[in-house]
PDB file of C-alpha atoms in Angstrom:
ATOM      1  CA  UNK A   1       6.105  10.291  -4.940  1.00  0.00           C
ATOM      2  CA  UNK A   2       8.040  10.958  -1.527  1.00  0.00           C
ATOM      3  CA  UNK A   3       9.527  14.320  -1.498  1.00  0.00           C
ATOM      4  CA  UNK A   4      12.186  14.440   1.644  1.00  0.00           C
ATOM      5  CA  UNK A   5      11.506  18.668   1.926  1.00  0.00           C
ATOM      6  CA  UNK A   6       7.707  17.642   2.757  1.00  0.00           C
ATOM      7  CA  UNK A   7       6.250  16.970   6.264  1.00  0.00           C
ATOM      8  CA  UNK A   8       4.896  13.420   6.712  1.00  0.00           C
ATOM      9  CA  UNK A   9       4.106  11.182   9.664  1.00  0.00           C
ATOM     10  CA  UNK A  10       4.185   7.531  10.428  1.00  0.00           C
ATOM     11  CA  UNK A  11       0.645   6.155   9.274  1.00  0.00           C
ATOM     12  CA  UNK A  12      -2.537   5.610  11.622  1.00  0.00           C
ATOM     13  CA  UNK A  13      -2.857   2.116  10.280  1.00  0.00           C
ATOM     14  CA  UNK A  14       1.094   1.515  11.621  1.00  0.00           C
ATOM     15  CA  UNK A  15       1.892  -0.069  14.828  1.00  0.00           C
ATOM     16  CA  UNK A  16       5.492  -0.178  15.609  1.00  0.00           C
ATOM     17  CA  UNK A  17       7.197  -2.319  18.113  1.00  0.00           C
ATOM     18  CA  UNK A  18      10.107  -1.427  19.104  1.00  0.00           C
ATOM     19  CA  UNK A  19      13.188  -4.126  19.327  1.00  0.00           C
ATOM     20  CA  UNK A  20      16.996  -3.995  19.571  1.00  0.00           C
ATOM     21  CA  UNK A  21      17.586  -4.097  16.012  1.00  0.00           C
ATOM     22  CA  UNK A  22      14.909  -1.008  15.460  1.00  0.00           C
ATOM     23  CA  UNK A  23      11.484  -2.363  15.290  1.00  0.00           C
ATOM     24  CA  UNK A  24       8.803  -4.699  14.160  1.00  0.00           C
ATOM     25  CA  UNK A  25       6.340  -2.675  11.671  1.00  0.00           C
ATOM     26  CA  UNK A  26       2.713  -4.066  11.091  1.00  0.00           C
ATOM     27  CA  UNK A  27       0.346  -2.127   8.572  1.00  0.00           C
ATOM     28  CA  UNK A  28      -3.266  -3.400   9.590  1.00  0.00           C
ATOM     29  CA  UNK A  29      -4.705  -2.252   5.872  1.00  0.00           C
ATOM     30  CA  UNK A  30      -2.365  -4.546   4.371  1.00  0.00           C
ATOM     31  CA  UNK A  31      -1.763  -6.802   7.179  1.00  0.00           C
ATOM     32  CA  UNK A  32       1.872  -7.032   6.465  1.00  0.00           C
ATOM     33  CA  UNK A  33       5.023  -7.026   8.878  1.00  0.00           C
ATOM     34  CA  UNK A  34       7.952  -5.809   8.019  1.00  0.00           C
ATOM     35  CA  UNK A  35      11.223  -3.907  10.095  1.00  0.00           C
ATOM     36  CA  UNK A  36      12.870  -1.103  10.762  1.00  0.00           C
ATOM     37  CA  UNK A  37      16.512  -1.955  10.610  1.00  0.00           C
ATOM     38  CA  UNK A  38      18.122   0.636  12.989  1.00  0.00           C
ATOM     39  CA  UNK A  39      17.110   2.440  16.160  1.00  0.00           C
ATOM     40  CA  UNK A  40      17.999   5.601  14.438  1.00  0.00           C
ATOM     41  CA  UNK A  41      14.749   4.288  11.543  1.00  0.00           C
ATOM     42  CA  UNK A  42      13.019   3.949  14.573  1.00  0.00           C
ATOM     43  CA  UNK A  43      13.596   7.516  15.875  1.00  0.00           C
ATOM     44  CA  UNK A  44      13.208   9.270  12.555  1.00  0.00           C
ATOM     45  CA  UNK A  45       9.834   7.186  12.333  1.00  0.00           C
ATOM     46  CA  UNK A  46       8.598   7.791  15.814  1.00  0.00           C
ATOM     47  CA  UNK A  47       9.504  12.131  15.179  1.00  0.00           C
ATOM     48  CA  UNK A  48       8.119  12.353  11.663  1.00  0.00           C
ATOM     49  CA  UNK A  49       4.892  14.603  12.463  1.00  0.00           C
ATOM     50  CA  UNK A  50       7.268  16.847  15.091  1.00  0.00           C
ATOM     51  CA  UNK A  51       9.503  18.069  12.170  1.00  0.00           C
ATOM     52  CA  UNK A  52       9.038  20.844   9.266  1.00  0.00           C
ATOM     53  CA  UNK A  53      10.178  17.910   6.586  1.00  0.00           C
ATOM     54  CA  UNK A  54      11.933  14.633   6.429  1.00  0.00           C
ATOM     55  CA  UNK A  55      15.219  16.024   5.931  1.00  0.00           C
ATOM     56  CA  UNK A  56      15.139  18.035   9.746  1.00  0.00           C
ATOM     57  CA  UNK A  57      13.468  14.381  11.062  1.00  0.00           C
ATOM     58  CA  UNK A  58      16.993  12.402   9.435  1.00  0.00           C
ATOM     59  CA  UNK A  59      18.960  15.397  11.231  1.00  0.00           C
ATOM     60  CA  UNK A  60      17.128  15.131  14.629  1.00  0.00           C
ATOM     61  CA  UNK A  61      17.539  11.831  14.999  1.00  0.00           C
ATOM     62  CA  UNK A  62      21.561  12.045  14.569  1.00  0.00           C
ATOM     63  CA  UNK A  63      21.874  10.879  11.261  1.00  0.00           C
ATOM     64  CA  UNK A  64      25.773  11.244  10.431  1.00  0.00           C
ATOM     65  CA  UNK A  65      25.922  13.123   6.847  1.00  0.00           C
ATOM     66  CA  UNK A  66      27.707   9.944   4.905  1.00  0.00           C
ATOM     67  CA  UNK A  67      24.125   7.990   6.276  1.00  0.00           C
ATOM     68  CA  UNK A  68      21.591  10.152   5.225  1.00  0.00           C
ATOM     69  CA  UNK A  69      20.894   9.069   1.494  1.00  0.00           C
ATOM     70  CA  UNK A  70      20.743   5.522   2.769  1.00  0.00           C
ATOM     71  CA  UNK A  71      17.970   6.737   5.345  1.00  0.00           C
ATOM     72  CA  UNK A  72      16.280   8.993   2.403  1.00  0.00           C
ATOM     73  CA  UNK A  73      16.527   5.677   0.369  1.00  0.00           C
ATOM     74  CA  UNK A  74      14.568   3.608   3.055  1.00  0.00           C
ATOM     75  CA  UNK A  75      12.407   6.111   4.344  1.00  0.00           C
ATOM     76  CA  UNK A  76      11.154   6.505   0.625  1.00  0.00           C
ATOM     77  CA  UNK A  77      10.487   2.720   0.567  1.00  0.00           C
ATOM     78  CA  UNK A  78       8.239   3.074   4.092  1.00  0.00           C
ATOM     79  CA  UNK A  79       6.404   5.699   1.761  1.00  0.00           C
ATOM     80  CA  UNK A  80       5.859   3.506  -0.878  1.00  0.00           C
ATOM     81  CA  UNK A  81       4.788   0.918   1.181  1.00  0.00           C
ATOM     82  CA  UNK A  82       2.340   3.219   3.287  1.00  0.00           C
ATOM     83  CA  UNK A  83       4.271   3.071   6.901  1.00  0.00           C
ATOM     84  CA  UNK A  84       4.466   6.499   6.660  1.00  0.00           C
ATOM     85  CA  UNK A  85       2.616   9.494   4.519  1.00  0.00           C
ATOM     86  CA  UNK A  86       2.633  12.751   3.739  1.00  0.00           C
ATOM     87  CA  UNK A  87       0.824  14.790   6.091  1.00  0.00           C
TER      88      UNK A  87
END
């Protein structure tokens, strides 16, 4: 279950290429592409494993405070769908 006050990281089996829109994702366990819809995804993504928690990761990357429970919302569908993981 993703916990925002826990530390996680993007997954080794995620490449991420980055795009105007925020970035092309491709897990090669499951061998499925998906996308990051923003740049700021992207950032929050990228800084994962240099942050205490998610939370301070939504923060660093400049998340405005009306944002952040949309970004909680997606980042906890990236955890269910193993782009990133607790670390």
């Amino acid at each position: 279950m993703f916990d925002p006050d826990r530390p996680y990281r993007c997954s080794p089996q995620v490449a991420l290429r980055p795009e105007p829109f925020g970035a092309l994702v491709y897990h090669f366990g499951t061998r499925q592409l998906s996308f990051l819809k923003s740049p700021e995804l992207l950032e929050i993504v990228r800084t994962l494993d240099r942050h205490d928690d998610v939370r301070s990761a939504v923060d660093g990357a400049g998340v405005r405070p009306e944002r952040r429970a949309a970004y909680l919302r997606a980042l906890a569908g990236l955890a269910t769908a193993g782009t990133i993981e607790p670390r």
